[in-house]
C-alpha cells in the first residue's frame, strides 16, 4: 500500500472521512488524497516525496506561491513575540488601515479568523441594521458553512429555504431565498414580492465555488440598484476574489460598490484571517458600539495578521496583477488550445489569478449550465495529470488558482502534460 493510502486509512480511523474539510477527500474524483508534507513556490510534495505543480494554492490564499520567504520571516518574527494575546495590537490597526485604503467601499473593518465567520456576521449585521429577516443568495455560490447559508435551491424562480445539510432546521433557512446566478429578473421578482423584508443580497461577485462563473453584463449593477431602491444591504463576498482577481477585488474591476464586503484567504497569506467591512454607518451596529454581537478569541491573531500584512505589501508591487493575469490566461488558453487540438469538448476561462476548466464546449454562465459538464472526462483528466505531477482541484466544480511563482517553465510543463492527457482522454477508455 502506498504511504498516501496508509495515511488515509489511518486518518479515517480518527477523523471523519479522513479529512478536515470535505473536498480534500477526493470523493468526487475517487482515489486517494495526497497527504502533503511541504510546499514551496508553485510546488507541493506528498508523503512519498512526489512533487506536484499545485493549482489549488490552499484554495486561494497562496497568491505568492507557497512559503514565500518574506511571509515566512514575518510569521517567525511575530511568533517569537508571542502567539496570541487576546488584547489589541498595532499590527491589527495596520491591517485594517491597509484593507480600508485598498477597498474604498470599506470605512471600517472587523477582523475574524475565517471566511465563514466573516459572511455569517455580515448577514447578522445586515439583519440587525435593517431590522429585516430575509436574505437572498444564489445557487452554486458558497459562503461558508453557517446555518442560514447552507441552502440548496430547487428549480423555479423563488426557492424558499431547503436546507442542504442535515442538522439545519428548516426554520433556520426559511428566510433564505435562493435564486439563479446571473438571473436578474428573478431577483426583481423576489424584491417585488418581499422587498420590504429583504435585509440583504449576498453574492460572490465572480463565482468561484461552482467552478468559475463570471457575472453577466448588468447583473451586479442590477443587484446594486435593487438594494439601493429597497434599502437592502448588498454584500459582496470577496473571500475568494478579494486581492485575487485584482488589487481591489471585483468591486475595483467593475466600479460597483457593495455596502459590505467579506474577505479571507489572501488577506491571511495562508494563516487564518477573515474580515468584513463597510461604511462606518453600518459598522457602528457591531458590538461594542451596537447591538449586533460578534467576537473571537483568536480574531486579529498577531501571527496570522503578520502573514496577511506581509502578503498584502508584497502583492502591491506595480505590475503584480498584470503579470499574474497573463500567467493565468496563458494556462487557461493553452489548455483550451490543446483540448481543441485533441478533439476534447472543453473550455476554460480566467480572471486575475483564478481560472475555470470546463469539460463542455463553451464557457458556462449559470449553475444549470456548469452542472452539465462531463464529470467522467474531468476525472480522467484529473487523475492522469495527478499521476504526471500536476495537482488540480479534485472536483469538476471548483475554481483553480495560479500564483506569482508559477513561472513560464512550470506553465509549459503543465501544458505539455495536458497535451498528452487530452490525447489520451480522446481514446476510448
Ligand atoms: C466565496 C467564499 N465565501 C466564504 C468561504 C468560507 O471561507 P472559510 O473556508 O475560510 O470559512 C469560502 C471558502 O471557500 C468562499 O470561497
GROMACS .gro file of C-alpha atoms and ligand atoms in nm:
model
  445
    1UNK     CA    1   0.000   0.000   0.000
    2UNK     CA    2   0.131   0.348  -0.082
    3UNK     CA    3   0.215   0.585   0.200
    4UNK     CA    4  -0.068   0.818   0.099
    5UNK     CA    5  -0.311   0.526   0.115
    6UNK     CA    6  -0.174   0.418   0.454
    7UNK     CA    7  -0.211   0.770   0.590
    8UNK     CA    8  -0.562   0.797   0.450
    9UNK     CA    9  -0.663   0.470   0.612
   10UNK     CA   10  -0.513   0.586   0.942
   11UNK     CA   11  -0.678   0.929   0.909
   12UNK     CA   12  -1.017   0.768   0.850
   13UNK     CA   13  -0.991   0.600   1.190
   14UNK     CA   14  -0.960   0.926   1.384
   15UNK     CA   15  -1.104   1.195   1.153
   16UNK     CA   16  -1.447   1.167   0.986
   17UNK     CA   17  -1.380   1.078   0.622
   18UNK     CA   18  -1.007   1.119   0.690
   19UNK     CA   19  -1.010   1.493   0.624
   20UNK     CA   20  -1.079   1.821   0.798
   21UNK     CA   21  -1.271   1.973   0.505
   22UNK     CA   22  -1.482   1.756   0.274
   23UNK     CA   23  -1.347   1.836  -0.076
   24UNK     CA   24  -1.000   1.718   0.030
   25UNK     CA   25  -1.134   1.362   0.049
   26UNK     CA   26  -1.134   1.313  -0.332
   27UNK     CA   27  -1.494   1.183  -0.307
   28UNK     CA   28  -1.597   1.327  -0.643
   29UNK     CA   29  -1.292   1.201  -0.832
   30UNK     CA   30  -1.224   0.881  -0.640
   31UNK     CA   31  -0.880   0.760  -0.535
   32UNK     CA   32  -0.652   0.857  -0.252
   33UNK     CA   33  -0.591   1.213  -0.137
   34UNK     CA   34  -0.227   1.316  -0.135
   35UNK     CA   35  -0.101   1.390   0.215
   36UNK     CA   36   0.117   1.698   0.183
   37UNK     CA   37   0.446   1.722   0.367
   38UNK     CA   38   0.576   2.053   0.245
   39UNK     CA   39   0.529   2.320  -0.015
   40UNK     CA   40   0.747   2.584  -0.180
   41UNK     CA   41   0.661   2.829  -0.457
   42UNK     CA   42   0.435   2.657  -0.714
   43UNK     CA   43   0.509   2.308  -0.580
   44UNK     CA   44   0.383   2.072  -0.312
   45UNK     CA   45   0.536   1.740  -0.206
   46UNK     CA   46   0.337   1.447  -0.073
   47UNK     CA   47   0.421   1.192   0.195
   48UNK     CA   48   0.600   0.978  -0.065
   49UNK     CA   49   0.824   1.267  -0.166
   50UNK     CA   50   0.648   1.310  -0.500
   51UNK     CA   51   0.648   1.666  -0.633
   52UNK     CA   52   0.338   1.827  -0.786
   53UNK     CA   53   0.270   2.157  -0.955
   54UNK     CA   54  -0.007   2.293  -0.736
   55UNK     CA   55  -0.311   2.472  -0.880
   56UNK     CA   56  -0.509   2.469  -0.555
   57UNK     CA   57  -0.288   2.713  -0.365
   58UNK     CA   58  -0.464   2.630  -0.038
   59UNK     CA   59  -0.792   2.717  -0.221
   60UNK     CA   60  -0.680   3.069  -0.286
   61UNK     CA   61  -0.452   3.214  -0.020
   62UNK     CA   62  -0.115   3.117  -0.175
   63UNK     CA   63  -0.110   3.404  -0.426
   64UNK     CA   64   0.267   3.449  -0.389
   65UNK     CA   65   0.331   3.077  -0.407
   66UNK     CA   66   0.390   2.865  -0.101
   67UNK     CA   67   0.619   2.965   0.184
   68UNK     CA   68   0.730   3.297   0.035
   69UNK     CA   69   1.048   3.380   0.232
   70UNK     CA   70   0.931   3.728   0.335
   71UNK     CA   71   0.596   3.599   0.458
   72UNK     CA   72   0.766   3.316   0.648
   73UNK     CA   73   1.009   3.566   0.803
   74UNK     CA   74   0.721   3.791   0.914
   75UNK     CA   75   0.547   3.492   1.072
   76UNK     CA   76   0.862   3.378   1.251
   77UNK     CA   77   0.925   3.725   1.390
   78UNK     CA   78   0.566   3.762   1.507
   79UNK     CA   79   0.567   3.416   1.666
   80UNK     CA   80   0.882   3.499   1.860
   81UNK     CA   81   0.697   3.792   2.012
   82UNK     CA   82   0.406   3.579   2.136
   83UNK     CA   83   0.139   3.367   1.971
   84UNK     CA   84  -0.181   3.526   2.093
   85UNK     CA   85  -0.270   3.799   2.340
   86UNK     CA   86  -0.647   3.839   2.338
   87UNK     CA   87  -0.578   4.212   2.351
   88UNK     CA   88  -0.543   4.468   2.072
   89UNK     CA   89  -0.219   4.515   1.878
   90UNK     CA   90  -0.082   4.784   1.646
   91UNK     CA   91  -0.046   4.529   1.365
   92UNK     CA   92  -0.425   4.481   1.361
   93UNK     CA   93  -0.468   4.855   1.304
   94UNK     CA   94  -0.213   4.839   1.021
   95UNK     CA   95  -0.402   4.553   0.855
   96UNK     CA   96  -0.736   4.731   0.899
   97UNK     CA   97  -0.590   5.054   0.758
   98UNK     CA   98  -0.440   4.872   0.464
   99UNK     CA   99  -0.769   4.696   0.380
  100UNK     CA  100  -0.965   5.021   0.402
  101UNK     CA  101  -0.710   5.200   0.187
  102UNK     CA  102  -0.724   4.929  -0.082
  103UNK     CA  103  -1.104   4.878  -0.083
  104UNK     CA  104  -1.269   5.220  -0.083
  105UNK     CA  105  -1.615   5.071  -0.013
  106UNK     CA  106  -1.494   5.000   0.342
  107UNK     CA  107  -1.456   5.273   0.604
  108UNK     CA  108  -1.425   5.027   0.891
  109UNK     CA  109  -1.335   4.662   0.910
  110UNK     CA  110  -1.352   4.389   1.175
  111UNK     CA  111  -1.102   4.103   1.163
  112UNK     CA  112  -1.215   3.744   1.222
  113UNK     CA  113  -1.048   3.408   1.161
  114UNK     CA  114  -1.227   3.260   0.859
  115UNK     CA  115  -1.447   3.337   0.562
  116UNK     CA  116  -1.736   3.157   0.730
  117UNK     CA  117  -1.719   3.389   1.027
  118UNK     CA  118  -1.699   3.692   0.800
  119UNK     CA  119  -2.008   3.605   0.594
  120UNK     CA  120  -2.208   3.480   0.892
  121UNK     CA  121  -2.150   3.807   1.074
  122UNK     CA  122  -2.207   4.023   0.766
  123UNK     CA  123  -2.553   3.864   0.732
  124UNK     CA  124  -2.625   3.920   1.100
  125UNK     CA  125  -2.513   4.280   1.065
  126UNK     CA  126  -2.736   4.333   0.759
  127UNK     CA  127  -3.032   4.191   0.951
  128UNK     CA  128  -2.951   4.390   1.264
  129UNK     CA  129  -2.906   4.717   1.077
  130UNK     CA  130  -3.220   4.685   0.864
  131UNK     CA  131  -3.445   4.511   1.115
  132UNK     CA  132  -3.541   4.269   0.834
  133UNK     CA  133  -3.519   3.891   0.812
  134UNK     CA  134  -3.493   3.765   0.457
  135UNK     CA  135  -3.170   3.721   0.267
  136UNK     CA  136  -3.107   3.645  -0.098
  137UNK     CA  137  -2.829   3.413  -0.209
  138UNK     CA  138  -2.757   3.239  -0.539
  139UNK     CA  139  -2.744   2.874  -0.627
  140UNK     CA  140  -2.390   2.749  -0.658
  141UNK     CA  141  -2.245   3.036  -0.453
  142UNK     CA  142  -2.077   2.916  -0.136
  143UNK     CA  143  -2.044   3.150   0.158
  144UNK     CA  144  -1.913   2.919   0.427
  145UNK     CA  145  -2.099   2.674   0.645
  146UNK     CA  146  -2.318   2.883   0.874
  147UNK     CA  147  -2.678   2.762   0.902
  148UNK     CA  148  -2.871   3.024   0.707
  149UNK     CA  149  -2.632   2.999   0.411
  150UNK     CA  150  -2.648   2.622   0.370
  151UNK     CA  151  -2.941   2.622   0.135
  152UNK     CA  152  -2.977   2.430  -0.184
  153UNK     CA  153  -3.204   2.590  -0.439
  154UNK     CA  154  -3.467   2.382  -0.609
  155UNK     CA  155  -3.588   2.465  -0.954
  156UNK     CA  156  -3.806   2.766  -1.019
  157UNK     CA  157  -3.754   3.131  -0.962
  158UNK     CA  158  -3.811   3.157  -0.591
  159UNK     CA  159  -3.699   2.872  -0.374
  160UNK     CA  160  -3.762   2.945  -0.013
  161UNK     CA  161  -3.547   2.760   0.235
  162UNK     CA  162  -3.446   2.400   0.176
  163UNK     CA  163  -3.154   2.311   0.399
  164UNK     CA  164  -2.879   2.132   0.206
  165UNK     CA  165  -2.716   1.996   0.519
  166UNK     CA  166  -2.857   1.766   0.781
  167UNK     CA  167  -2.872   1.937   1.117
  168UNK     CA  168  -3.009   2.264   0.983
  169UNK     CA  169  -3.372   2.302   1.092
  170UNK     CA  170  -3.593   2.420   0.803
  171UNK     CA  171  -3.699   2.716   1.021
  172UNK     CA  172  -3.337   2.838   1.023
  173UNK     CA  173  -3.333   2.876   0.646
  174UNK     CA  174  -3.694   2.976   0.596
  175UNK     CA  175  -3.575   3.332   0.546
  176UNK     CA  176  -3.317   3.241   0.284
  177UNK     CA  177  -3.428   3.298  -0.075
  178UNK     CA  178  -3.212   3.113  -0.326
  179UNK     CA  179  -3.209   3.234  -0.686
  180UNK     CA  180  -3.022   3.157  -1.007
  181UNK     CA  181  -2.690   3.333  -1.052
  182UNK     CA  182  -2.697   3.580  -1.342
  183UNK     CA  183  -3.078   3.583  -1.348
  184UNK     CA  184  -3.164   3.945  -1.268
  185UNK     CA  185  -3.538   3.915  -1.347
  186UNK     CA  186  -3.563   3.652  -1.071
  187UNK     CA  187  -3.410   3.898  -0.824
  188UNK     CA  188  -3.651   4.169  -0.940
  189UNK     CA  189  -3.943   3.932  -0.879
  190UNK     CA  190  -3.812   3.847  -0.531
  191UNK     CA  191  -3.791   4.217  -0.445
  192UNK     CA  192  -4.137   4.281  -0.587
  193UNK     CA  193  -4.277   4.014  -0.354
  194UNK     CA  194  -4.060   4.051  -0.045
  195UNK     CA  195  -3.874   4.383  -0.088
  196UNK     CA  196  -3.976   4.531   0.247
  197UNK     CA  197  -3.836   4.227   0.433
  198UNK     CA  198  -3.513   4.168   0.240
  199UNK     CA  199  -3.219   4.250   0.465
  200UNK     CA  200  -2.951   4.176   0.210
  201UNK     CA  201  -2.825   4.009  -0.102
  202UNK     CA  202  -2.505   3.810  -0.057
  203UNK     CA  203  -2.323   3.726  -0.378
  204UNK     CA  204  -1.987   3.603  -0.499
  205UNK     CA  205  -1.931   3.885  -0.749
  206UNK     CA  206  -1.732   3.636  -0.956
  207UNK     CA  207  -1.846   3.289  -0.854
  208UNK     CA  208  -1.564   3.051  -0.765
  209UNK     CA  209  -1.746   2.769  -0.592
  210UNK     CA  210  -1.932   2.622  -0.889
  211UNK     CA  211  -1.616   2.624  -1.096
  212UNK     CA  212  -1.556   2.982  -1.221
  213UNK     CA  213  -1.865   3.171  -1.338
  214UNK     CA  214  -1.839   3.538  -1.427
  215UNK     CA  215  -2.125   3.781  -1.367
  216UNK     CA  216  -2.329   3.857  -1.680
  217UNK     CA  217  -2.328   4.214  -1.806
  218UNK     CA  218  -2.556   4.424  -1.587
  219UNK     CA  219  -2.610   4.156  -1.319
  220UNK     CA  220  -2.407   4.313  -1.039
  221UNK     CA  221  -2.524   4.665  -1.126
  222UNK     CA  222  -2.882   4.534  -1.120
  223UNK     CA  223  -2.825   4.394  -0.770
  224UNK     CA  224  -2.675   4.726  -0.662
  225UNK     CA  225  -2.974   4.920  -0.796
  226UNK     CA  226  -3.232   4.689  -0.635
  227UNK     CA  227  -3.061   4.707  -0.296
  228UNK     CA  228  -3.040   5.085  -0.314
  229UNK     CA  229  -3.403   5.112  -0.420
  230UNK     CA  230  -3.532   4.885  -0.142
  231UNK     CA  231  -3.297   4.984   0.140
  232UNK     CA  232  -3.132   4.639   0.146
  233UNK     CA  233  -2.766   4.572   0.209
  234UNK     CA  234  -2.554   4.448  -0.082
  235UNK     CA  235  -2.284   4.210   0.040
  236UNK     CA  236  -2.001   4.121  -0.196
  237UNK     CA  237  -1.848   3.800  -0.066
  238UNK     CA  238  -1.493   3.859  -0.186
  239UNK     CA  239  -1.345   3.586   0.034
  240UNK     CA  240  -1.214   3.422  -0.281
  241UNK     CA  241  -1.193   3.714  -0.524
  242UNK     CA  242  -1.054   3.975  -0.283
  243UNK     CA  243  -0.692   4.056  -0.384
  244UNK     CA  244  -0.713   3.753  -0.617
  245UNK     CA  245  -0.879   3.895  -0.930
  246UNK     CA  246  -0.719   4.237  -0.897
  247UNK     CA  247  -0.585   4.485  -0.638
  248UNK     CA  248  -0.937   4.590  -0.532
  249UNK     CA  249  -1.128   4.271  -0.589
  250UNK     CA  250  -1.429   4.256  -0.820
  251UNK     CA  251  -1.550   4.590  -0.685
  252UNK     CA  252  -1.235   4.750  -0.825
  253UNK     CA  253  -1.276   4.583  -1.164
  254UNK     CA  254  -1.643   4.675  -1.201
  255UNK     CA  255  -1.663   5.004  -1.010
  256UNK     CA  256  -1.970   4.869  -0.828
  257UNK     CA  257  -1.965   4.950  -0.459
  258UNK     CA  258  -2.116   4.698  -0.217
  259UNK     CA  259  -2.242   4.804   0.126
  260UNK     CA  260  -2.049   4.526   0.298
  261UNK     CA  261  -1.751   4.321   0.182
  262UNK     CA  262  -1.630   3.993   0.324
  263UNK     CA  263  -1.268   3.884   0.288
  264UNK     CA  264  -1.041   3.594   0.390
  265UNK     CA  265  -0.791   3.370   0.205
  266UNK     CA  266  -0.532   3.611   0.050
  267UNK     CA  267  -0.560   3.864   0.336
  268UNK     CA  268  -0.422   3.598   0.572
  269UNK     CA  269  -0.143   3.487   0.338
  270UNK     CA  270  -0.203   3.122   0.438
  271UNK     CA  271  -0.289   3.189   0.801
  272UNK     CA  272  -0.644   3.215   0.943
  273UNK     CA  273  -0.765   3.569   0.882
  274UNK     CA  274  -1.107   3.682   0.765
  275UNK     CA  275  -1.267   4.025   0.765
  276UNK     CA  276  -1.589   4.209   0.700
  277UNK     CA  277  -1.625   4.580   0.647
  278UNK     CA  278  -1.834   4.860   0.510
  279UNK     CA  279  -1.943   5.213   0.588
  280UNK     CA  280  -1.888   5.347   0.939
  281UNK     CA  281  -2.266   5.397   0.949
  282UNK     CA  282  -2.326   5.023   0.906
  283UNK     CA  283  -2.031   4.906   1.113
  284UNK     CA  284  -2.145   5.106   1.418
  285UNK     CA  285  -2.411   4.836   1.468
  286UNK     CA  286  -2.139   4.587   1.565
  287UNK     CA  287  -2.061   4.528   1.936
  288UNK     CA  288  -1.926   4.701   2.141
  289UNK     CA  289  -2.072   5.005   1.959
  290UNK     CA  290  -2.404   4.848   1.863
  291UNK     CA  291  -2.631   4.556   1.933
  292UNK     CA  292  -2.505   4.307   1.671
  293UNK     CA  293  -2.282   4.066   1.859
  294UNK     CA  294  -1.958   3.926   1.721
  295UNK     CA  295  -1.639   3.818   1.896
  296UNK     CA  296  -1.341   3.584   1.863
  297UNK     CA  297  -1.067   3.456   2.094
  298UNK     CA  298  -0.818   3.445   1.808
  299UNK     CA  299  -0.955   3.736   1.599
  300UNK     CA  300  -0.669   3.955   1.481
  301UNK     CA  301  -0.419   3.691   1.592
  302UNK     CA  302  -0.073   3.851   1.577
  303UNK     CA  303   0.096   3.570   1.382
  304UNK     CA  304  -0.186   3.548   1.128
  305UNK     CA  305  -0.200   3.926   1.091
  306UNK     CA  306   0.176   3.935   1.027
  307UNK     CA  307   0.135   3.685   0.740
  308UNK     CA  308  -0.151   3.889   0.596
  309UNK     CA  309   0.034   4.220   0.617
  310UNK     CA  310   0.347   4.077   0.455
  311UNK     CA  311   0.141   3.925   0.175
  312UNK     CA  312  -0.065   4.237   0.106
  313UNK     CA  313   0.251   4.450   0.096
  314UNK     CA  314   0.422   4.216  -0.149
  315UNK     CA  315   0.128   4.199  -0.388
  316UNK     CA  316   0.108   4.578  -0.400
  317UNK     CA  317   0.418   4.586  -0.625
  318UNK     CA  318   0.346   4.761  -0.957
  319UNK     CA  319   0.262   4.516  -1.234
  320UNK     CA  320   0.182   4.229  -0.995
  321UNK     CA  321  -0.171   4.168  -1.122
  322UNK     CA  322  -0.086   4.226  -1.489
  323UNK     CA  323   0.176   3.954  -1.458
  324UNK     CA  324  -0.047   3.718  -1.258
  325UNK     CA  325  -0.336   3.762  -1.504
  326UNK     CA  326  -0.108   3.699  -1.801
  327UNK     CA  327   0.017   3.374  -1.645
  328UNK     CA  328  -0.335   3.258  -1.565
  329UNK     CA  329  -0.460   3.345  -1.915
  330UNK     CA  330  -0.167   3.159  -2.065
  331UNK     CA  331  -0.261   2.847  -1.869
  332UNK     CA  332  -0.635   2.868  -1.948
  333UNK     CA  333  -0.585   2.943  -2.317
  334UNK     CA  334  -0.308   2.687  -2.350
  335UNK     CA  335  -0.526   2.413  -2.201
  336UNK     CA  336  -0.820   2.508  -2.425
  337UNK     CA  337  -0.598   2.503  -2.736
  338UNK     CA  338  -0.458   2.161  -2.652
  339UNK     CA  339  -0.803   2.018  -2.582
  340UNK     CA  340  -0.931   2.157  -2.911
  341UNK     CA  341  -0.637   2.005  -3.099
  342UNK     CA  342  -0.715   1.668  -2.939
  343UNK     CA  343  -1.088   1.700  -3.014
  344UNK     CA  344  -1.198   1.702  -2.648
  345UNK     CA  345  -1.506   1.917  -2.572
  346UNK     CA  346  -1.350   2.160  -2.327
  347UNK     CA  347  -1.337   2.530  -2.249
  348UNK     CA  348  -1.153   2.746  -1.999
  349UNK     CA  349  -1.182   3.093  -1.853
  350UNK     CA  350  -0.973   3.311  -1.624
  351UNK     CA  351  -0.979   3.635  -1.430
  352UNK     CA  352  -0.679   3.766  -1.237
  353UNK     CA  353  -0.519   3.465  -1.069
  354UNK     CA  354  -0.832   3.246  -1.085
  355UNK     CA  355  -0.931   3.006  -1.360
  356UNK     CA  356  -1.209   2.763  -1.455
  357UNK     CA  357  -1.178   2.442  -1.657
  358UNK     CA  358  -1.499   2.307  -1.809
  359UNK     CA  359  -1.541   1.975  -1.982
  360UNK     CA  360  -1.802   2.122  -2.213
  361UNK     CA  361  -1.769   2.308  -2.543
  362UNK     CA  362  -1.831   2.662  -2.421
  363UNK     CA  363  -1.784   2.861  -2.103
  364UNK     CA  364  -2.095   2.826  -1.881
  365UNK     CA  365  -2.283   3.126  -1.739
  366UNK     CA  366  -2.511   2.957  -1.486
  367UNK     CA  367  -2.517   2.679  -1.229
  368UNK     CA  368  -2.750   2.477  -1.454
  369UNK     CA  369  -2.507   2.507  -1.744
  370UNK     CA  370  -2.197   2.420  -1.546
  371UNK     CA  371  -2.380   2.119  -1.399
  372UNK     CA  372  -2.385   1.960  -1.744
  373UNK     CA  373  -2.003   1.933  -1.755
  374UNK     CA  374  -1.866   1.587  -1.840
  375UNK     CA  375  -1.753   1.479  -1.494
  376UNK     CA  376  -1.620   1.144  -1.621
  377UNK     CA  377  -1.384   1.322  -1.861
  378UNK     CA  378  -1.280   1.555  -1.578
  379UNK     CA  379  -1.198   1.257  -1.355
  380UNK     CA  380  -0.978   1.103  -1.622
  381UNK     CA  381  -0.804   1.436  -1.680
  382UNK     CA  382  -0.759   1.497  -1.307
  383UNK     CA  383  -0.605   1.157  -1.232
  384UNK     CA  384  -0.384   1.150  -1.541
  385UNK     CA  385  -0.249   1.496  -1.455
  386UNK     CA  386  -0.202   1.394  -1.092
  387UNK     CA  387  -0.001   1.090  -1.200
  388UNK     CA  388   0.215   1.321  -1.406
  389UNK     CA  389   0.269   1.552  -1.108
  390UNK     CA  390   0.013   1.827  -1.169
  391UNK     CA  391  -0.240   1.874  -0.888
  392UNK     CA  392  -0.566   2.042  -0.990
  393UNK     CA  393  -0.862   2.074  -0.752
  394UNK     CA  394  -1.022   1.730  -0.702
  395UNK     CA  395  -1.365   1.837  -0.831
  396UNK     CA  396  -1.509   1.947  -1.164
  397UNK     CA  397  -1.685   2.229  -0.980
  398UNK     CA  398  -1.402   2.419  -0.816
  399UNK     CA  399  -1.204   2.713  -0.950
  400UNK     CA  400  -0.825   2.684  -0.982
  401UNK     CA  401  -0.553   2.921  -0.865
  402UNK     CA  402  -0.228   3.039  -1.018
  403UNK     CA  403   0.037   3.212  -0.807
  404UNK     CA  404   0.313   3.457  -0.890
  405UNK     CA  405   0.554   3.163  -0.851
  406UNK     CA  406   0.403   2.972  -1.144
  407UNK     CA  407   0.674   3.075  -1.387
  408UNK     CA  408   0.694   3.006  -1.760
  409UNK     CA  409   0.869   2.672  -1.711
  410UNK     CA  410   0.602   2.548  -1.470
  411UNK     CA  411   0.322   2.657  -1.702
  412UNK     CA  412   0.493   2.497  -2.002
  413UNK     CA  413   0.539   2.169  -1.813
  414UNK     CA  414   0.169   2.174  -1.724
  415UNK     CA  415   0.067   2.236  -2.085
  416UNK     CA  416   0.297   1.963  -2.217
  417UNK     CA  417   0.141   1.710  -1.979
  418UNK     CA  418  -0.208   1.832  -2.065
  419UNK     CA  419  -0.142   1.785  -2.435
  420UNK     CA  420  -0.066   1.417  -2.380
  421UNK     CA  421  -0.354   1.374  -2.136
  422UNK     CA  422  -0.614   1.531  -2.366
  423UNK     CA  423  -0.500   1.299  -2.645
  424UNK     CA  424  -0.536   1.002  -2.411
  425UNK     CA  425  -0.883   1.113  -2.299
  426UNK     CA  426  -0.995   1.113  -2.659
  427UNK     CA  427  -0.903   0.745  -2.687
  428UNK     CA  428  -1.177   0.503  -2.578
  429UNK     CA  429  -1.134   0.413  -2.211
  430LIG     C1  430  -1.669   3.293  -0.152
  430LIG     C2  431  -1.642   3.223  -0.023
  430LIG     N1  432  -1.701   3.264   0.088
  430LIG     C3  433  -1.681   3.205   0.207
  430LIG     C4  434  -1.597   3.097   0.218
  430LIG     C5  435  -1.573   3.032   0.351
  430LIG     O1  436  -1.443   3.062   0.392
  430LIG     P1  437  -1.369   2.970   0.500
  430LIG     O2  438  -1.344   2.839   0.435
  430LIG     O3  439  -1.244   3.047   0.532
  430LIG     O4  440  -1.459   2.960   0.618
  430LIG     C6  441  -1.533   3.048   0.104
  430LIG     C7  442  -1.445   2.930   0.111
  430LIG     O5  443  -1.402   2.873   0.014
  430LIG     C8  444  -1.556   3.112  -0.020
  430LIG     O6  445  -1.497   3.070  -0.133
   0.00000   0.00000   0.00000
